[in-house]
Coordinates of C-alpha atoms in Angstrom, one line a residue:
M840 CA 0.4 8.9 -25.1
L841 CA 1.7 8.4 -21.6
I842 CA 3.7 5.1 -21.1
V843 CA 4.3 3.7 -17.6
D844 CA 6.7 0.8 -17.8
E845 CA 7.2 -1.8 -15.1
L846 CA 4.4 -0.6 -12.8
G847 CA 4.7 -2.5 -9.6
F848 CA 8.3 -3.3 -9.9
E849 CA 8.5 -1.8 -6.4
P850 CA 5.5 -1.3 -4.2
M851 CA 4.2 2.3 -3.8
T852 CA 4.0 4.3 -0.7
R853 CA 0.7 5.9 0.2
E854 CA 1.9 9.2 -1.1
Q855 CA 3.1 7.7 -4.4
A856 CA -0.2 5.8 -4.9
S857 CA -2.0 9.1 -4.3
L858 CA 0.1 10.8 -6.9
F859 CA -0.5 8.0 -9.3
F860 CA -4.2 8.3 -8.8
R861 CA -4.0 12.0 -9.6
L862 CA -2.0 11.3 -12.7
V863 CA -4.5 8.7 -13.9
T864 CA -7.4 11.0 -13.1
Y865 CA -5.8 13.9 -15.0
R866 CA -5.2 11.8 -18.0
Y867 CA -8.6 10.1 -18.0
G868 CA -10.4 11.2 -21.1
R869 CA -7.5 13.4 -22.2
G870 CA -5.1 10.9 -23.7
A871 CA -4.0 7.4 -23.8
I872 CA -2.1 5.6 -21.1
L873 CA -0.1 2.4 -21.8
I874 CA 1.0 0.5 -18.8
T875 CA 3.3 -2.5 -18.6
T876 CA 3.3 -4.6 -15.4
N877 CA 3.9 -8.2 -14.3
K878 CA 1.2 -7.8 -11.7
S879 CA -2.3 -9.2 -12.1
L880 CA -5.3 -6.9 -11.4
R881 CA -5.9 -8.8 -8.1
E882 CA -2.4 -7.6 -7.0
W883 CA -3.1 -3.9 -7.5
T884 CA -4.4 -3.2 -4.0
E885 CA -1.2 -4.5 -2.5
L886 CA 0.8 -2.6 -5.1
L887 CA -1.0 0.7 -4.3
A888 CA -0.1 0.8 -0.6
G889 CA -2.8 -1.7 0.4
D890 CA -5.6 0.9 -0.4
E891 CA -8.4 -1.0 -1.9
V892 CA -10.6 2.1 -2.5
L893 CA -7.7 3.8 -4.3
A894 CA -6.9 0.7 -6.4
T895 CA -10.6 0.4 -7.4
A896 CA -10.8 4.0 -8.4
I897 CA -7.6 3.8 -10.5
L898 CA -8.6 0.6 -12.2
D899 CA -12.1 1.9 -12.9
R900 CA -10.5 4.8 -14.9
L901 CA -7.8 2.7 -16.5
L902 CA -10.1 -0.1 -17.6
H903 CA -12.9 2.0 -19.0
R904 CA -12.6 1.7 -22.8
A905 CA -9.3 -0.1 -22.4
H906 CA -7.7 -2.9 -24.4
V907 CA -6.0 -5.3 -22.0
L908 CA -3.3 -7.6 -23.4
N909 CA -2.1 -10.5 -21.3
I910 CA 1.2 -11.8 -22.6
K911 CA 2.4 -15.0 -21.1
G912 CA 5.7 -16.6 -21.6
R913 CA 9.3 -16.7 -20.4
S914 CA 11.4 -13.6 -20.1
Y915 CA 13.3 -13.1 -23.4
R916 CA 16.2 -11.8 -21.4
L917 CA 16.4 -15.0 -19.4
R918 CA 15.9 -17.1 -22.5
D919 CA 18.8 -15.2 -24.3
L920 CA 21.0 -15.7 -21.2
E921 CA 20.3 -19.5 -21.1
E922 CA 21.0 -19.8 -24.8
A923 CA 24.3 -17.9 -24.4
L924 CA 25.3 -20.1 -21.5
Q925 CA 24.5 -23.2 -23.5
R926 CA 26.6 -22.0 -26.4
A927 CA 29.5 -21.1 -24.1
H928 CA 29.5 -24.6 -22.6
A929 CA 29.1 -26.4 -26.0

């Protein structure tokens, strides 16, 4: 299992996007990849150095036989901070 956490936290350069493509291609069919990101699929081209062809190729491999979980909600970190601030001011 390869876990990639916070993909897209910072945009990739062309070289980084190319290396990520090679990683995904290498892992495709060999083992599971789990990716966390706050980016929608529509934003992946921008994330991957603006390369639509590369983004399509990566998503094609990642989404084949994939289970996609969309989790919506507030950040638990921000929620905890807000609760702590409310307790401090109470």
